[in-house]
Short mmCIF file of C-alpha atoms and ligand atoms in Angstrom, two decimals:
data_model
loop_
_atom_site.label_atom_id
_atom_site.label_comp_id
_atom_site.label_asym_id
_atom_site.label_seq_id
_atom_site.Cartn_x
_atom_site.Cartn_y
_atom_site.Cartn_z
CA MET A 11 -31.28 19.45 164.28
CA GLU A 12 -30.99 22.72 162.42
CA LYS A 13 -33.32 22.87 159.41
CA LEU A 14 -31.59 22.95 156.05
CA GLN A 15 -32.79 25.77 153.83
CA SER A 16 -31.90 27.11 150.43
CA LEU A 17 -29.35 29.95 150.42
CA ARG A 18 -30.67 33.50 150.55
CA GLY A 19 -31.70 34.69 147.10
CA MET A 20 -31.64 31.14 145.69
CA VAL A 21 -35.15 30.12 144.80
CA ASP A 22 -36.86 26.79 144.18
CA LEU A 23 -39.29 26.52 141.31
CA LEU A 24 -42.26 24.39 142.26
CA PRO A 25 -44.46 22.52 139.79
CA HIS A 26 -47.16 25.22 139.62
CA GLU A 27 -44.39 27.66 138.58
CA THR A 28 -42.44 25.46 136.20
CA ILE A 29 -45.62 25.24 134.13
CA VAL A 30 -45.44 28.99 133.48
CA TRP A 31 -41.71 28.74 132.76
CA GLN A 32 -42.22 26.01 130.22
CA LYS A 33 -44.84 28.09 128.45
CA ILE A 34 -42.46 31.05 128.23
CA GLU A 35 -39.60 28.87 127.04
CA ALA A 36 -41.72 27.16 124.41
CA THR A 37 -43.01 30.50 123.10
CA ALA A 38 -39.49 31.94 123.04
CA GLN A 39 -38.10 28.93 121.22
CA ARG A 40 -40.80 29.27 118.58
CA HIS A 41 -39.96 32.95 118.06
CA PHE A 42 -36.21 32.25 117.84
CA LYS A 43 -36.68 29.41 115.39
CA ARG A 44 -38.89 31.49 113.12
CA ALA A 45 -36.26 34.23 113.10
CA SER A 46 -33.49 31.74 112.30
CA VAL A 47 -31.73 32.22 115.64
CA SER A 48 -29.75 29.20 116.97
CA GLU A 49 -29.25 28.17 120.57
CA ILE A 50 -25.84 28.28 122.22
CA ARG A 51 -25.07 26.83 125.68
CA THR A 52 -22.03 27.89 127.63
CA PRO A 53 -20.76 26.81 131.09
CA LEU A 54 -22.05 28.45 134.25
CA LEU A 55 -18.48 28.78 135.50
CA GLU A 56 -15.92 30.92 133.69
CA VAL A 57 -12.55 32.47 134.47
CA THR A 58 -13.10 35.66 136.47
CA ASP A 59 -11.03 37.63 134.02
CA LEU A 60 -13.68 37.17 131.31
CA PHE A 61 -16.15 39.31 133.24
CA ALA A 62 -13.56 41.75 134.55
CA ARG A 63 -12.46 42.43 130.97
CA GLY A 64 -15.86 42.09 129.36
CA ILE A 65 -18.24 43.84 131.72
CA GLY A 66 -15.81 46.29 133.30
CA GLU A 67 -14.23 46.49 136.75
CA ALA A 68 -16.06 49.69 137.64
CA THR A 69 -19.55 48.20 137.29
CA ASP A 70 -21.65 47.02 140.23
CA VAL A 71 -21.85 43.57 138.69
CA VAL A 72 -18.08 43.04 138.65
CA GLY A 73 -17.18 45.28 141.57
CA LYS A 74 -19.74 44.05 144.08
CA GLU A 75 -21.97 41.28 142.88
CA MET A 76 -19.89 38.39 141.55
CA TYR A 77 -19.71 34.92 143.04
CA SER A 78 -15.97 34.36 142.67
CA PHE A 79 -13.65 31.79 144.23
CA SER A 80 -10.52 29.87 143.41
CA ASP A 81 -10.96 26.23 142.51
CA LYS A 82 -8.76 23.35 143.69
CA GLY A 83 -6.30 24.12 140.91
CA GLY A 84 -5.98 27.73 142.07
CA ARG A 85 -7.87 29.20 139.09
CA ASN A 86 -9.94 32.30 139.68
CA CYS A 87 -13.47 31.29 138.75
CA THR A 88 -16.78 33.13 138.67
CA LEU A 89 -20.35 31.92 138.37
CA ARG A 90 -21.55 33.85 135.36
CA PRO A 91 -23.45 37.05 136.27
CA GLU A 92 -24.74 37.49 132.68
CA GLY A 93 -24.63 35.71 129.34
CA THR A 94 -23.11 38.02 126.74
CA ALA A 95 -19.44 37.75 127.77
CA SER A 96 -19.63 33.94 127.73
CA VAL A 97 -21.33 33.82 124.33
CA VAL A 98 -18.70 36.13 122.87
CA ARG A 99 -15.92 34.08 124.47
CA ALA A 100 -17.34 30.87 122.98
CA ALA A 101 -17.76 32.45 119.54
CA ILE A 102 -14.12 33.57 119.54
CA GLN A 103 -12.82 30.30 120.98
CA HIS A 104 -14.54 28.19 118.32
CA GLY A 105 -13.76 30.52 115.44
CA LEU A 106 -17.46 31.25 114.82
CA THR A 107 -16.80 34.93 114.31
CA LYS A 108 -14.71 33.99 111.25
CA GLN A 109 -17.62 32.10 109.71
CA GLY A 110 -19.73 35.17 109.05
CA SER A 111 -22.47 36.76 111.09
CA GLN A 112 -24.17 34.69 113.77
CA ARG A 113 -27.56 34.82 115.46
CA PHE A 114 -27.60 33.15 118.88
CA TRP A 115 -29.98 32.74 121.77
CA TYR A 116 -29.29 31.30 125.22
CA SER A 117 -31.12 30.73 128.47
CA GLY A 118 -30.15 29.71 131.97
CA PRO A 119 -29.22 30.74 135.48
CA MET A 120 -27.10 33.81 136.28
CA PHE A 121 -25.62 34.72 139.66
CA ARG A 122 -25.34 38.13 141.30
CA TYR A 123 -24.82 38.83 144.97
CA GLU A 124 -27.58 41.43 145.27
CA ARG A 125 -30.13 42.27 147.95
CA PRO A 126 -32.99 39.85 147.30
CA GLN A 127 -36.51 41.23 146.88
CA ALA A 128 -39.48 40.59 144.61
CA GLY A 129 -38.11 40.23 141.07
CA ARG A 130 -34.50 40.35 142.30
CA GLN A 131 -32.69 37.18 143.28
CA ARG A 132 -29.11 35.96 143.64
CA GLN A 133 -29.65 33.11 141.25
CA PHE A 134 -31.97 34.32 138.52
CA HIS A 135 -32.55 33.28 134.94
CA GLN A 136 -32.11 35.10 131.70
CA LEU A 137 -33.24 34.35 128.22
CA GLY A 138 -31.06 36.26 125.80
CA LEU A 139 -30.30 36.96 122.18
CA GLU A 140 -26.98 37.96 120.63
CA PHE A 141 -26.40 38.97 117.02
CA LEU A 142 -22.66 38.92 116.23
CA GLY A 143 -21.31 40.50 113.06
CA PHE A 144 -24.22 42.84 112.36
CA SER A 145 -23.71 46.57 112.10
CA ASP A 146 -26.69 47.68 110.02
CA PRO A 147 -29.31 49.66 111.99
CA ARG A 148 -31.85 47.15 110.71
CA SER A 149 -30.22 44.48 112.90
CA ASP A 150 -31.04 46.65 115.95
CA VAL A 151 -34.62 46.81 114.73
CA GLU A 152 -34.81 43.07 114.13
CA ALA A 153 -33.33 42.24 117.55
CA ILE A 154 -35.74 44.59 119.32
CA SER A 155 -38.73 43.35 117.35
CA ILE A 156 -38.07 39.74 118.39
CA ALA A 157 -38.16 40.75 122.07
CA TRP A 158 -41.23 42.92 121.56
CA ASP A 159 -43.18 40.26 119.67
CA LEU A 160 -42.27 37.57 122.16
CA LEU A 161 -43.42 39.66 125.13
CA SER A 162 -46.57 40.68 123.30
CA GLU A 163 -47.47 37.11 122.44
CA LEU A 164 -46.96 36.08 126.05
CA GLY A 165 -49.64 38.61 126.94
CA ILE A 166 -47.48 40.91 129.09
CA GLY A 167 -49.53 44.06 129.62
CA GLU A 168 -48.52 47.74 129.66
CA LEU A 169 -45.27 47.20 127.79
CA LYS A 170 -43.09 50.21 127.17
CA LEU A 171 -40.00 50.31 124.98
CA GLU A 172 -37.48 52.98 125.96
CA LEU A 173 -34.70 53.83 123.58
CA ASN A 174 -31.48 55.79 123.66
CA SER A 175 -28.25 56.07 121.75
CA LEU A 176 -24.91 56.09 123.53
CA GLY A 177 -23.10 57.02 120.32
CA ASP A 178 -19.57 55.88 119.58
CA LYS A 179 -16.44 56.20 121.72
CA GLU A 180 -15.71 59.81 120.71
CA ASP A 181 -19.29 60.86 121.37
CA ARG A 182 -19.06 59.39 124.84
CA VAL A 183 -15.72 61.05 125.64
CA SER A 184 -17.03 64.48 124.71
CA TYR A 185 -20.28 63.88 126.56
CA ARG A 186 -18.42 62.59 129.59
CA ASN A 187 -16.57 65.92 129.85
CA HIS A 188 -19.82 67.86 129.60
CA LEU A 189 -21.49 65.73 132.22
CA VAL A 190 -18.60 65.80 134.68
CA THR A 191 -18.42 69.62 134.54
CA TRP A 192 -22.18 69.83 135.14
CA LEU A 193 -22.12 67.30 137.99
CA GLU A 194 -19.04 68.83 139.66
CA GLN A 195 -21.06 72.02 140.09
CA ARG A 196 -23.76 70.01 141.88
CA ARG A 197 -21.51 67.66 143.81
CA GLU A 198 -23.18 68.39 147.17
CA LEU A 199 -26.57 67.29 145.79
CA LEU A 200 -25.28 63.85 144.78
CA ASP A 201 -25.62 60.70 146.85
CA GLU A 202 -22.46 59.03 148.07
CA GLU A 203 -22.42 56.31 145.43
CA SER A 204 -22.78 58.86 142.63
CA ARG A 205 -19.93 60.94 144.06
CA GLU A 206 -17.74 57.85 143.93
CA ARG A 207 -18.79 57.21 140.35
CA LEU A 208 -17.97 60.78 139.40
CA GLU A 209 -14.30 59.81 139.49
CA LYS A 210 -14.48 56.26 138.21
CA ASN A 211 -17.34 56.06 135.78
CA PRO A 212 -19.53 59.18 135.56
CA LEU A 213 -21.89 57.86 132.85
CA ARG A 214 -23.01 55.22 135.28
CA ILE A 215 -24.51 57.94 137.48
CA LEU A 216 -27.28 58.24 134.91
CA ASP A 217 -28.21 54.67 135.83
CA SER A 218 -28.72 55.60 139.51
CA LYS A 219 -31.78 54.19 141.25
CA ASN A 220 -31.73 56.93 143.95
CA PRO A 221 -34.94 58.99 143.45
CA LYS A 222 -33.27 62.31 144.42
CA THR A 223 -30.38 61.74 142.04
CA LYS A 224 -32.84 60.74 139.34
CA GLU A 225 -34.71 64.00 139.78
CA LEU A 226 -31.53 66.06 139.68
CA LEU A 227 -30.48 64.32 136.48
CA LEU A 228 -33.62 65.40 134.65
CA ASP A 229 -31.84 68.70 133.94
CA ALA A 230 -28.43 67.19 133.16
CA PRO A 231 -26.92 67.58 129.67
CA LYS A 232 -28.26 64.95 127.30
CA LEU A 233 -26.01 62.51 125.49
CA THR A 234 -28.22 62.58 122.41
CA LYS A 235 -27.47 66.33 122.09
CA THR A 236 -23.73 65.68 121.78
CA LEU A 237 -23.97 62.78 119.33
CA GLY A 238 -21.90 63.21 116.19
CA HIS A 239 -23.54 63.36 112.80
CA LYS A 240 -22.96 59.67 111.97
CA SER A 241 -24.26 58.39 115.29
CA LEU A 242 -27.31 60.58 115.03
CA GLU A 243 -28.07 59.38 111.53
CA ARG A 244 -27.76 55.79 112.68
CA PHE A 245 -30.07 56.44 115.64
CA GLU A 246 -32.66 57.96 113.33
CA LYS A 247 -32.58 54.88 111.10
CA VAL A 248 -33.26 52.63 114.07
CA GLN A 249 -36.23 54.80 115.04
CA ALA A 250 -37.56 54.81 111.49
CA GLY A 251 -37.28 51.02 111.36
CA LEU A 252 -39.28 50.65 114.58
CA ASN A 253 -41.89 53.04 113.22
CA ASP A 254 -42.15 50.92 110.07
CA LEU A 255 -42.87 47.86 112.22
CA GLU A 256 -45.35 49.89 114.28
CA ILE A 257 -43.45 49.16 117.48
CA PRO A 258 -44.11 52.14 119.78
CA PHE A 259 -41.14 53.55 121.71
CA GLN A 260 -40.16 56.49 123.86
CA LEU A 261 -36.79 58.20 123.84
CA ASN A 262 -35.12 58.15 127.24
CA PRO A 263 -31.89 60.18 127.20
CA SER A 264 -30.81 58.96 130.64
CA LEU A 265 -30.98 55.29 129.73
CA VAL A 266 -27.38 54.04 129.90
CA ARG A 267 -27.76 50.41 131.11
CA GLY A 268 -25.67 48.83 133.84
CA LEU A 269 -22.83 47.27 131.88
CA ASP A 270 -19.81 48.95 130.35
CA TYR A 271 -19.77 47.50 126.90
CA TYR A 272 -22.68 49.26 125.23
CA SER A 273 -22.44 51.68 122.29
CA HIS A 274 -25.07 53.30 120.04
CA THR A 275 -28.49 51.71 120.64
CA ALA A 276 -29.46 51.00 124.25
CA PHE A 277 -32.99 49.95 125.15
CA GLU A 278 -35.17 48.60 127.90
CA ILE A 279 -38.62 47.11 127.86
CA THR A 280 -40.58 47.75 131.04
CA SER A 281 -44.03 46.91 132.33
CA SER A 282 -45.64 49.22 134.86
CA GLN A 283 -47.34 46.13 136.30
CA LEU A 284 -44.00 45.20 137.89
CA GLY A 285 -43.55 48.05 140.37
CA ALA A 286 -40.00 48.79 141.52
CA GLN A 287 -38.23 46.14 139.41
CA ALA A 288 -39.95 47.28 136.22
CA THR A 289 -37.42 46.25 133.60
CA VAL A 290 -38.22 42.95 131.94
CA CYS A 291 -35.75 43.17 129.10
CA GLY A 292 -32.59 45.18 128.55
CA GLY A 293 -30.13 45.29 125.74
CA GLY A 294 -28.20 47.20 123.19
CA ARG A 295 -25.31 47.35 120.81
CA TYR A 296 -21.81 46.34 121.93
CA ASP A 297 -19.54 46.89 118.97
CA GLY A 298 -16.30 46.88 120.99
CA LEU A 299 -16.74 43.76 123.10
CA VAL A 300 -15.57 41.02 120.74
CA GLU A 301 -12.30 42.86 120.14
CA GLN A 302 -11.93 43.63 123.82
CA LEU A 303 -12.11 39.88 124.53
CA GLY A 304 -9.44 39.08 121.97
CA GLY A 305 -11.50 38.48 118.83
CA PRO A 306 -11.61 40.33 115.51
CA ALA A 307 -13.45 43.66 115.40
CA THR A 308 -17.11 42.59 115.25
CA SER A 309 -20.27 44.65 115.55
CA ALA A 310 -22.94 43.14 117.74
CA ILE A 311 -26.28 43.70 119.38
CA GLY A 312 -28.20 41.71 121.98
CA TRP A 313 -30.67 41.68 124.83
CA ALA A 314 -31.61 39.66 127.89
CA LEU A 315 -34.98 39.03 129.49
CA GLY A 316 -35.39 38.36 133.20
CA MET A 317 -37.39 35.14 133.47
CA GLU A 318 -38.48 35.66 137.10
CA ARG A 319 -39.95 39.06 136.28
CA LEU A 320 -41.81 37.60 133.34
CA VAL A 321 -43.18 34.83 135.53
CA LEU A 322 -44.31 37.41 138.11
CA LEU A 323 -46.18 39.28 135.39
CA LEU A 324 -47.78 36.20 133.94
CA SER A 325 -48.83 34.91 137.34
CA GLN A 326 -50.40 38.30 138.08
CA ALA A 327 -52.29 38.01 134.83
CA LYS A 328 -53.64 34.69 136.18
CA GLN A 329 -52.71 32.98 132.98
CA ASN A 330 -51.24 30.01 134.73
CA ASN A 331 -54.27 27.80 135.10
CA LEU A 332 -52.22 25.36 133.14
CA ALA A 333 -51.44 22.79 135.84
CA THR A 334 -50.52 19.44 134.35
CA LYS A 335 -53.71 17.41 134.09
CA PRO A 336 -53.68 13.83 132.96
CA ASP A 337 -55.94 12.76 130.11
CA ILE A 338 -56.45 9.39 131.72
CA TYR A 339 -56.27 8.17 135.34
CA ILE A 340 -55.83 4.44 135.86
CA VAL A 341 -57.52 2.96 138.93
CA ASN A 342 -56.16 -0.53 139.65
CA ARG A 343 -56.12 -3.08 142.44
CA GLY A 344 -54.93 -6.67 142.76
CA ILE A 345 -51.70 -8.32 141.59
CA GLU A 346 -52.74 -9.06 138.00
CA ALA A 347 -54.56 -5.74 137.64
CA GLU A 348 -51.59 -3.75 138.89
CA SER A 349 -49.19 -5.29 136.40
CA LEU A 350 -51.69 -4.89 133.55
CA ALA A 351 -52.15 -1.22 134.55
CA LEU A 352 -48.42 -0.54 134.21
CA VAL A 353 -48.29 -2.11 130.76
CA LEU A 354 -51.40 -0.23 129.69
CA ALA A 355 -50.13 3.14 130.97
CA ARG A 356 -46.94 2.72 128.98
CA LYS A 357 -48.82 1.81 125.79
CA LEU A 358 -51.21 4.75 126.13
CA ARG A 359 -48.31 7.14 126.74
CA SER A 360 -46.62 5.89 123.59
CA LYS A 361 -49.78 7.03 121.79
CA GLY A 362 -49.35 10.54 123.21
CA GLN A 363 -51.84 10.31 126.10
CA ILE A 364 -50.99 11.90 129.47
CA VAL A 365 -51.55 9.05 131.88
CA GLU A 366 -51.46 9.02 135.66
CA ILE A 367 -51.44 5.63 137.29
CA ASP A 368 -52.62 5.16 140.87
CA LEU A 369 -49.83 3.39 142.74
CA SER A 370 -51.44 3.32 146.18
CA GLY A 371 -53.07 -0.12 146.10
CA SER A 372 -55.89 1.38 148.19
CA ALA A 373 -59.63 0.68 147.89
CA PHE A 374 -61.38 1.49 144.60
CA GLY A 375 -63.46 4.23 146.23
CA LYS A 376 -60.36 6.09 147.43
CA GLN A 377 -58.62 5.73 144.09
CA LEU A 378 -61.71 7.03 142.29
CA LYS A 379 -61.78 10.11 144.49
CA ARG A 380 -58.19 10.84 143.50
CA ALA A 381 -59.07 10.23 139.86
CA ASN A 382 -61.77 12.89 140.12
CA ARG A 383 -59.41 15.36 141.78
CA SER A 384 -56.73 14.80 139.13
CA GLY A 385 -58.76 16.64 136.53
CA ALA A 386 -58.58 13.72 134.07
CA GLU A 387 -61.47 13.26 131.71
CA LEU A 388 -61.39 9.48 131.77
CA ALA A 389 -60.67 6.88 134.38
CA LEU A 390 -59.83 3.30 133.49
CA LEU A 391 -60.79 0.81 136.15
CA ILE A 392 -58.99 -2.49 136.32
CA GLY A 393 -59.76 -5.04 139.04
CA GLU A 394 -58.98 -8.75 139.24
CA ASP A 395 -61.95 -9.72 136.98
CA GLU A 396 -61.03 -7.18 134.31
CA ALA A 397 -57.37 -8.24 134.40
CA ALA A 398 -58.27 -11.91 133.99
CA GLN A 399 -60.26 -11.06 130.87
CA GLN A 400 -57.85 -8.43 129.50
CA GLN A 401 -60.51 -5.77 129.91
CA ALA A 402 -60.95 -2.38 131.52
CA ILE A 403 -63.91 -0.26 132.52
CA ILE A 404 -63.98 3.22 131.02
CA LYS A 405 -65.51 5.81 133.29
CA GLU A 406 -66.17 9.38 132.24
CA LEU A 407 -65.10 11.83 134.94
CA ASN A 408 -66.06 15.43 135.57
CA THR A 409 -68.88 15.31 133.05
CA LYS A 410 -72.39 16.53 133.65
CA ASN A 411 -73.73 13.49 131.87
CA LEU A 412 -77.25 13.12 133.24
CA GLU A 413 -78.16 10.12 131.12
CA GLY A 414 -77.07 7.60 133.69
CA PRO A 415 -73.82 5.81 134.25
CA SER A 416 -71.29 6.19 131.49
CA ASP A 417 -69.24 3.16 132.50
CA LYS A 418 -68.35 0.90 129.63
CA ARG A 419 -66.50 -2.37 129.67
CA VAL A 420 -64.08 -2.79 126.77
CA THR A 421 -61.22 -5.09 125.85
CA ILE A 422 -57.71 -3.69 126.23
CA GLU A 423 -57.22 -4.24 122.54
CA SER A 424 -60.22 -2.13 121.50
CA LEU A 425 -59.31 0.47 124.09
CA LEU A 426 -55.84 0.90 122.59
CA ALA A 427 -57.34 1.02 119.10
CA ARG A 428 -59.32 4.11 120.17
CA PHE A 429 -56.13 6.06 120.65
CA ALA A 430 -54.44 5.04 117.44
P1 ATP B 10 -31.65 46.12 137.18
O1 ATP B 10 -31.50 47.54 136.79
O2 ATP B 10 -33.08 45.71 137.45
O3 ATP B 10 -30.69 45.67 138.24
P2 ATP B 10 -29.80 45.24 135.21
O4 ATP B 10 -29.57 46.44 134.41
O5 ATP B 10 -28.81 44.85 136.26
O6 ATP B 10 -31.26 45.30 135.89
P3 ATP B 10 -29.31 43.39 133.06
O7 ATP B 10 -27.96 43.05 133.51
O8 ATP B 10 -29.48 44.20 131.85
O9 ATP B 10 -30.13 44.00 134.28
O10 ATP B 10 -30.17 42.06 132.89
C1 ATP B 10 -31.30 41.96 132.02
C2 ATP B 10 -32.54 41.57 132.77
O11 ATP B 10 -32.30 40.54 133.69
C3 ATP B 10 -33.12 42.68 133.64
O12 ATP B 10 -33.89 43.55 132.88
C4 ATP B 10 -33.96 41.90 134.62
O13 ATP B 10 -35.21 41.56 134.05
C5 ATP B 10 -33.15 40.65 134.82
N1 ATP B 10 -32.37 40.72 136.07
C6 ATP B 10 -31.20 41.36 136.29
N2 ATP B 10 -30.76 41.17 137.55
C7 ATP B 10 -31.70 40.36 138.15
C8 ATP B 10 -31.82 39.78 139.45
N3 ATP B 10 -30.91 39.96 140.40
N4 ATP B 10 -32.91 39.01 139.72
C9 ATP B 10 -33.85 38.80 138.76
N5 ATP B 10 -33.79 39.31 137.52
C10 ATP B 10 -32.73 40.08 137.21
MG1 MG B 11 -28.67 45.16 138.32
#
């Protein structure tokens, strides 16, 4: 029979990996809570039109990478390729945008039909933040600082924050003209994809991953040079705010980000430890999106972290010696002993102990070997005699106790009292 396998680009997370994930999630939740950011959860499946209107038809994500299909009712559905459009949709749908500014975070799987490689999957996970109803440059600084502090606390090395401003709509129109004229003169040096983009969406060329195109673009006109006075002033305030918080950054005038909805601040946080897929976190301001999706004009800024890339970094840093170890391993054999062991395990767990119970029914020697391998500090031994007397033998494991056997017979009652 043909072996069943997961789909290409769809990845299982095994217990030694989920440990790292849980650590990241717990750290992130702490940071969000401290910054008064609330969680929002939206469905994985949305109407296709949400992303077509929100992200833009001319982007790779919408044009090439979406998992779209029609459901049994003939609706055009898409597995979400990113989180922002859904969060904005939910905020509009539930009238949250009318209740003043909102700070949200979300996490969960996203789907893009891309070519899988290290740090790039078809189902991947993002952890994201969205501030809706904030226009002050300080909100850009606050949003960025939450990402920076979170990554720093996780111990991600060689972090680099790159920053750019895409200005407002008028700035981009005038820059677009500049850029197109410059690129038209160098059309023959462009790769095929960039030539296509020259007609549809020239700014996106700046986002090219083709090394030759990247090199050519080093001399291209810079968006920051054509920013209007207001946009420039705003950009300077963001930079001053980051300086005040002592968050180091580098200006990168070709940073445009992959999605259509950005304006003003755009940023990426990279780690050179990641190689080709270096971006861990990307984000920026999207002042036009809420209106574009049918809501009231609302300024907004957000970012998203790629969980898989974070996990890769943390695993490289060998910080994941966190495998779940029980505190207590219960060795038990015989009918009475086995039922007492179950009761005891439950009581100890209710007192906060991590308890692993041996369910094999095999010989004591074999169970003890497993107890030693489990990494637990204590084993509790319960045989028929102990069960009859409501007792257990406490055995210290993995200790270098040279003063002879540590085994101690205690009543179940006094044992439980120890963990009060
Ligand atoms: P890239 O340039 O690497 O394709 P992107 O600009 O498409 O990234 P965003 O849409 O901004 O990425 O998503 C934010 C983050 O999500 C990225 O910085 C990355 O860490 C992660 N990410 C994006 N696509 C994938 C993927 N296919 N697999 C794993 N992580 C991803
Ligand atoms: Mg991409």
